[in-house]
Amino acid sequence: MLLTLAALELVTGYAVGVTIGNIPPAAFFSPGGLRKMLPAWVILPLLWFGYVALAIAWRKVDRPLRAMRTMTFQHRHWLLRGIIFTIMAFGLGRAFTAYKSALPKIVPFYADPLFIQADRVIFGTDPWRLTHALFGPAGTLVIDRLYTLWFVVMM
């Protein structure tokens, strides 16, 4: 059931992105998109094998490679679920991006000028100018990357 809903979301996201969002079909399957997901592809297996290595070290096993293989085989269903989840998260992220890029064509951002004015009243200027002045371009890049980490937490 869950896979069916996720597949429906993927197909819908693809259709919305290509038709309304003007996203080229190849953008959904581009190597650049796969590179963006590289941390998730690498971190999950590293966490798993780190956990297994700690468990083996804690038990003081004589043959650690055999124990690692055995533990991996015993938990293969969890690993398979993690792999499927990561693949689905990639596709659903693409679908979300398609929806997001199509929003201005569906409902224009009518409140943006109001929010810009509110920011200027609260901060006295555009907030990005303050962060740029305080942290510089490198600091702004760090803030952007920290914001991107939130997507891993949501996943």
PDB file of C-alpha atoms in Angstrom:
ATOM      1  CA  MET A   1       0.000   0.000   0.000  1.00  0.00           C
ATOM      2  CA  LEU A   2       2.742   2.436   1.008  1.00  0.00           C
ATOM      3  CA  LEU A   3       4.791   1.670  -2.098  1.00  0.00           C
ATOM      4  CA  THR A   4       1.697   2.184  -4.255  1.00  0.00           C
ATOM      5  CA  LEU A   5       1.072   5.606  -2.706  1.00  0.00           C
ATOM      6  CA  ALA A   6       4.729   6.559  -3.104  1.00  0.00           C
ATOM      7  CA  ALA A   7       4.716   5.416  -6.736  1.00  0.00           C
ATOM      8  CA  LEU A   8       1.555   7.453  -7.343  1.00  0.00           C
ATOM      9  CA  GLU A   9       3.274  10.470  -5.785  1.00  0.00           C
ATOM     10  CA  LEU A  10       6.292   9.956  -8.035  1.00  0.00           C
ATOM     11  CA  VAL A  11       4.197   9.741 -11.193  1.00  0.00           C
ATOM     12  CA  THR A  12       2.093  12.754 -10.178  1.00  0.00           C
ATOM     13  CA  GLY A  13       5.186  14.777  -9.304  1.00  0.00           C
ATOM     14  CA  TYR A  14       6.776  13.888 -12.589  1.00  0.00           C
ATOM     15  CA  ALA A  15       3.634  14.879 -14.512  1.00  0.00           C
ATOM     16  CA  VAL A  16       3.248  18.176 -12.624  1.00  0.00           C
ATOM     17  CA  GLY A  17       6.929  18.999 -13.018  1.00  0.00           C
ATOM     18  CA  VAL A  18       6.994  18.341 -16.731  1.00  0.00           C
ATOM     19  CA  THR A  19       3.657  19.970 -17.604  1.00  0.00           C
ATOM     20  CA  ILE A  20       3.161  22.881 -15.203  1.00  0.00           C
ATOM     21  CA  GLY A  21       6.606  23.329 -13.672  1.00  0.00           C
ATOM     22  CA  ASN A  22       8.417  23.294 -17.019  1.00  0.00           C
ATOM     23  CA  ILE A  23      11.027  20.909 -15.653  1.00  0.00           C
ATOM     24  CA  PRO A  24      12.690  18.934 -18.444  1.00  0.00           C
ATOM     25  CA  PRO A  25      12.027  15.193 -18.105  1.00  0.00           C
ATOM     26  CA  ALA A  26      15.760  14.456 -17.966  1.00  0.00           C
ATOM     27  CA  ALA A  27      16.076  16.626 -14.817  1.00  0.00           C
ATOM     28  CA  PHE A  28      14.303  13.930 -12.815  1.00  0.00           C
ATOM     29  CA  PHE A  29      16.974  11.392 -13.626  1.00  0.00           C
ATOM     30  CA  SER A  30      20.070  13.554 -13.977  1.00  0.00           C
ATOM     31  CA  PRO A  31      23.464  12.592 -12.530  1.00  0.00           C
ATOM     32  CA  GLY A  32      23.518  15.986 -10.784  1.00  0.00           C
ATOM     33  CA  GLY A  33      20.459  14.983  -8.774  1.00  0.00           C
ATOM     34  CA  LEU A  34      22.089  11.706  -7.831  1.00  0.00           C
ATOM     35  CA  ARG A  35      25.193  13.605  -6.660  1.00  0.00           C
ATOM     36  CA  LYS A  36      23.018  15.729  -4.392  1.00  0.00           C
ATOM     37  CA  MET A  37      21.746  12.554  -2.766  1.00  0.00           C
ATOM     38  CA  LEU A  38      25.266  11.140  -2.347  1.00  0.00           C
ATOM     39  CA  PRO A  39      25.496  12.001   1.372  1.00  0.00           C
ATOM     40  CA  ALA A  40      22.341   9.984   2.064  1.00  0.00           C
ATOM     41  CA  TRP A  41      23.642   7.084  -0.027  1.00  0.00           C
ATOM     42  CA  VAL A  42      26.941   7.099   1.870  1.00  0.00           C
ATOM     43  CA  ILE A  43      25.867   8.030   5.396  1.00  0.00           C
ATOM     44  CA  LEU A  44      23.280   5.274   5.832  1.00  0.00           C
ATOM     45  CA  PRO A  45      25.626   2.359   5.015  1.00  0.00           C
ATOM     46  CA  LEU A  46      28.415   3.967   7.057  1.00  0.00           C
ATOM     47  CA  LEU A  47      26.107   4.253  10.052  1.00  0.00           C
ATOM     48  CA  TRP A  48      25.055   0.637   9.631  1.00  0.00           C
ATOM     49  CA  PHE A  49      28.574  -0.735   9.372  1.00  0.00           C
ATOM     50  CA  GLY A  50      29.679   1.541  12.217  1.00  0.00           C
ATOM     51  CA  TYR A  51      26.947   0.042  14.385  1.00  0.00           C
ATOM     52  CA  VAL A  52      27.963  -3.481  13.375  1.00  0.00           C
ATOM     53  CA  ALA A  53      31.647  -2.739  14.042  1.00  0.00           C
ATOM     54  CA  LEU A  54      30.837  -1.405  17.519  1.00  0.00           C
ATOM     55  CA  ALA A  55      28.676  -4.443  18.276  1.00  0.00           C
ATOM     56  CA  ILE A  56      31.481  -6.757  17.156  1.00  0.00           C
ATOM     57  CA  ALA A  57      34.086  -4.849  19.172  1.00  0.00           C
ATOM     58  CA  TRP A  58      31.838  -4.880  22.246  1.00  0.00           C
ATOM     59  CA  ARG A  59      31.429  -8.664  21.997  1.00  0.00           C
ATOM     60  CA  LYS A  60      35.163  -9.174  21.299  1.00  0.00           C
ATOM     61  CA  VAL A  61      34.484 -11.556  18.423  1.00  0.00           C
ATOM     62  CA  ASP A  62      37.378 -13.697  17.154  1.00  0.00           C
ATOM     63  CA  ARG A  63      36.424 -13.463  13.464  1.00  0.00           C
ATOM     64  CA  PRO A  64      35.060  -9.941  12.914  1.00  0.00           C
ATOM     65  CA  LEU A  65      34.554 -10.155   9.137  1.00  0.00           C
ATOM     66  CA  ARG A  66      32.516 -13.333   9.459  1.00  0.00           C
ATOM     67  CA  ALA A  67      30.484 -11.749  12.272  1.00  0.00           C
ATOM     68  CA  MET A  68      29.916  -8.632  10.146  1.00  0.00           C
ATOM     69  CA  ARG A  69      28.706 -10.745   7.242  1.00  0.00           C
ATOM     70  CA  THR A  70      26.435 -12.758   9.555  1.00  0.00           C
ATOM     71  CA  MET A  71      24.930  -9.660  11.181  1.00  0.00           C
ATOM     72  CA  THR A  72      24.384  -8.034   7.798  1.00  0.00           C
ATOM     73  CA  PHE A  73      22.668 -11.182   6.526  1.00  0.00           C
ATOM     74  CA  GLN A  74      20.500 -11.436   9.650  1.00  0.00           C
ATOM     75  CA  HIS A  75      19.343  -7.834   9.252  1.00  0.00           C
ATOM     76  CA  ARG A  76      19.078  -7.844   5.454  1.00  0.00           C
ATOM     77  CA  HIS A  77      15.365  -7.007   5.585  1.00  0.00           C
ATOM     78  CA  TRP A  78      16.076  -3.774   7.480  1.00  0.00           C
ATOM     79  CA  LEU A  79      18.848  -2.918   5.062  1.00  0.00           C
ATOM     80  CA  LEU A  80      16.580  -3.565   2.093  1.00  0.00           C
ATOM     81  CA  ARG A  81      13.917  -1.317   3.638  1.00  0.00           C
ATOM     82  CA  GLY A  82      16.521   1.394   4.130  1.00  0.00           C
ATOM     83  CA  ILE A  83      17.624   1.142   0.506  1.00  0.00           C
ATOM     84  CA  ILE A  84      14.016   1.277  -0.741  1.00  0.00           C
ATOM     85  CA  PHE A  85      13.319   4.216   1.574  1.00  0.00           C
ATOM     86  CA  THR A  86      16.338   6.125   0.270  1.00  0.00           C
ATOM     87  CA  ILE A  87      15.371   5.515  -3.358  1.00  0.00           C
ATOM     88  CA  MET A  88      11.782   6.575  -2.659  1.00  0.00           C
ATOM     89  CA  ALA A  89      12.984   9.649  -0.749  1.00  0.00           C
ATOM     90  CA  PHE A  90      15.036  10.656  -3.789  1.00  0.00           C
ATOM     91  CA  GLY A  91      12.036  10.325  -6.091  1.00  0.00           C
ATOM     92  CA  LEU A  92       9.653  11.996  -3.671  1.00  0.00           C
ATOM     93  CA  GLY A  93      12.131  14.848  -3.230  1.00  0.00           C
ATOM     94  CA  ARG A  94      12.112  15.322  -6.982  1.00  0.00           C
ATOM     95  CA  ALA A  95       8.302  15.289  -6.964  1.00  0.00           C
ATOM     96  CA  PHE A  96       8.250  17.874  -4.162  1.00  0.00           C
ATOM     97  CA  THR A  97      10.628  20.075  -6.160  1.00  0.00           C
ATOM     98  CA  ALA A  98       8.315  19.761  -9.163  1.00  0.00           C
ATOM     99  CA  TYR A  99       5.301  20.831  -7.113  1.00  0.00           C
ATOM    100  CA  LYS A 100       7.249  23.688  -5.588  1.00  0.00           C
ATOM    101  CA  SER A 101       8.430  24.978  -8.959  1.00  0.00           C
ATOM    102  CA  ALA A 102       4.861  24.829 -10.301  1.00  0.00           C
ATOM    103  CA  LEU A 103       3.313  26.797  -7.415  1.00  0.00           C
ATOM    104  CA  PRO A 104       3.793  30.299  -8.868  1.00  0.00           C
ATOM    105  CA  LYS A 105       1.890  29.216 -11.970  1.00  0.00           C
ATOM    106  CA  ILE A 106      -0.958  27.766  -9.916  1.00  0.00           C
ATOM    107  CA  VAL A 107      -1.162  30.438  -7.178  1.00  0.00           C
ATOM    108  CA  PRO A 108       1.047  33.498  -7.578  1.00  0.00           C
ATOM    109  CA  PHE A 109       3.034  34.541  -4.530  1.00  0.00           C
ATOM    110  CA  TYR A 110       0.724  37.417  -3.691  1.00  0.00           C
ATOM    111  CA  ALA A 111       2.009  37.773  -0.110  1.00  0.00           C
ATOM    112  CA  ASP A 112       5.717  38.108  -0.997  1.00  0.00           C
ATOM    113  CA  PRO A 113       5.692  41.938  -1.052  1.00  0.00           C
ATOM    114  CA  LEU A 114       4.012  41.929   2.378  1.00  0.00           C
ATOM    115  CA  PHE A 115       6.628  39.555   3.801  1.00  0.00           C
ATOM    116  CA  ILE A 116       9.450  41.611   2.290  1.00  0.00           C
ATOM    117  CA  GLN A 117       8.063  44.734   3.954  1.00  0.00           C
ATOM    118  CA  ALA A 118       7.651  42.883   7.269  1.00  0.00           C
ATOM    119  CA  ASP A 119      11.293  41.749   7.096  1.00  0.00           C
ATOM    120  CA  ARG A 120      12.426  45.299   6.438  1.00  0.00           C
ATOM    121  CA  VAL A 121      10.348  46.632   9.350  1.00  0.00           C
ATOM    122  CA  ILE A 122      11.664  43.969  11.744  1.00  0.00           C
ATOM    123  CA  PHE A 123      15.315  44.019  10.677  1.00  0.00           C
ATOM    124  CA  GLY A 124      15.610  47.535   9.270  1.00  0.00           C
ATOM    125  CA  THR A 125      16.813  46.117   5.957  1.00  0.00           C
ATOM    126  CA  ASP A 126      16.700  42.884   3.987  1.00  0.00           C
ATOM    127  CA  PRO A 127      17.740  40.025   6.334  1.00  0.00           C
ATOM    128  CA  TRP A 128      20.147  38.588   3.751  1.00  0.00           C
ATOM    129  CA  ARG A 129      22.091  41.855   3.846  1.00  0.00           C
ATOM    130  CA  LEU A 130      22.561  41.471   7.607  1.00  0.00           C
ATOM    131  CA  THR A 131      23.799  37.892   7.396  1.00  0.00           C
ATOM    132  CA  HIS A 132      26.075  38.853   4.517  1.00  0.00           C
ATOM    133  CA  ALA A 133      27.503  41.757   6.529  1.00  0.00           C
ATOM    134  CA  LEU A 134      27.920  39.636   9.686  1.00  0.00           C
ATOM    135  CA  PHE A 135      29.195  36.401   8.183  1.00  0.00           C
ATOM    136  CA  GLY A 136      30.263  37.256   4.648  1.00  0.00           C
ATOM    137  CA  PRO A 137      29.645  35.088   1.593  1.00  0.00           C
ATOM    138  CA  ALA A 138      31.366  32.062   3.178  1.00  0.00           C
ATOM    139  CA  GLY A 139      29.159  32.339   6.266  1.00  0.00           C
ATOM    140  CA  THR A 140      26.081  32.594   4.104  1.00  0.00           C
ATOM    141  CA  LEU A 141      27.169  29.425   2.324  1.00  0.00           C
ATOM    142  CA  VAL A 142      27.566  27.681   5.709  1.00  0.00           C
ATOM    143  CA  ILE A 143      24.065  28.813   6.737  1.00  0.00           C
ATOM    144  CA  ASP A 144      22.722  27.469   3.437  1.00  0.00           C
ATOM    145  CA  ARG A 145      24.418  24.098   3.972  1.00  0.00           C
ATOM    146  CA  LEU A 146      23.116  23.880   7.540  1.00  0.00           C
ATOM    147  CA  TYR A 147      19.632  24.553   6.180  1.00  0.00           C
ATOM    148  CA  THR A 148      20.140  21.728   3.677  1.00  0.00           C
ATOM    149  CA  LEU A 149      20.977  19.334   6.546  1.00  0.00           C
ATOM    150  CA  TRP A 150      17.395  19.737   7.706  1.00  0.00           C
ATOM    151  CA  PHE A 151      16.309  17.617   4.746  1.00  0.00           C
ATOM    152  CA  VAL A 152      18.341  14.689   6.110  1.00  0.00           C
ATOM    153  CA  VAL A 153      16.620  15.111   9.479  1.00  0.00           C
ATOM    154  CA  MET A 154      13.207  15.127   7.809  1.00  0.00           C
ATOM    155  CA  MET A 155      14.114  11.997   5.857  1.00  0.00           C
TER     156      MET A 155
END
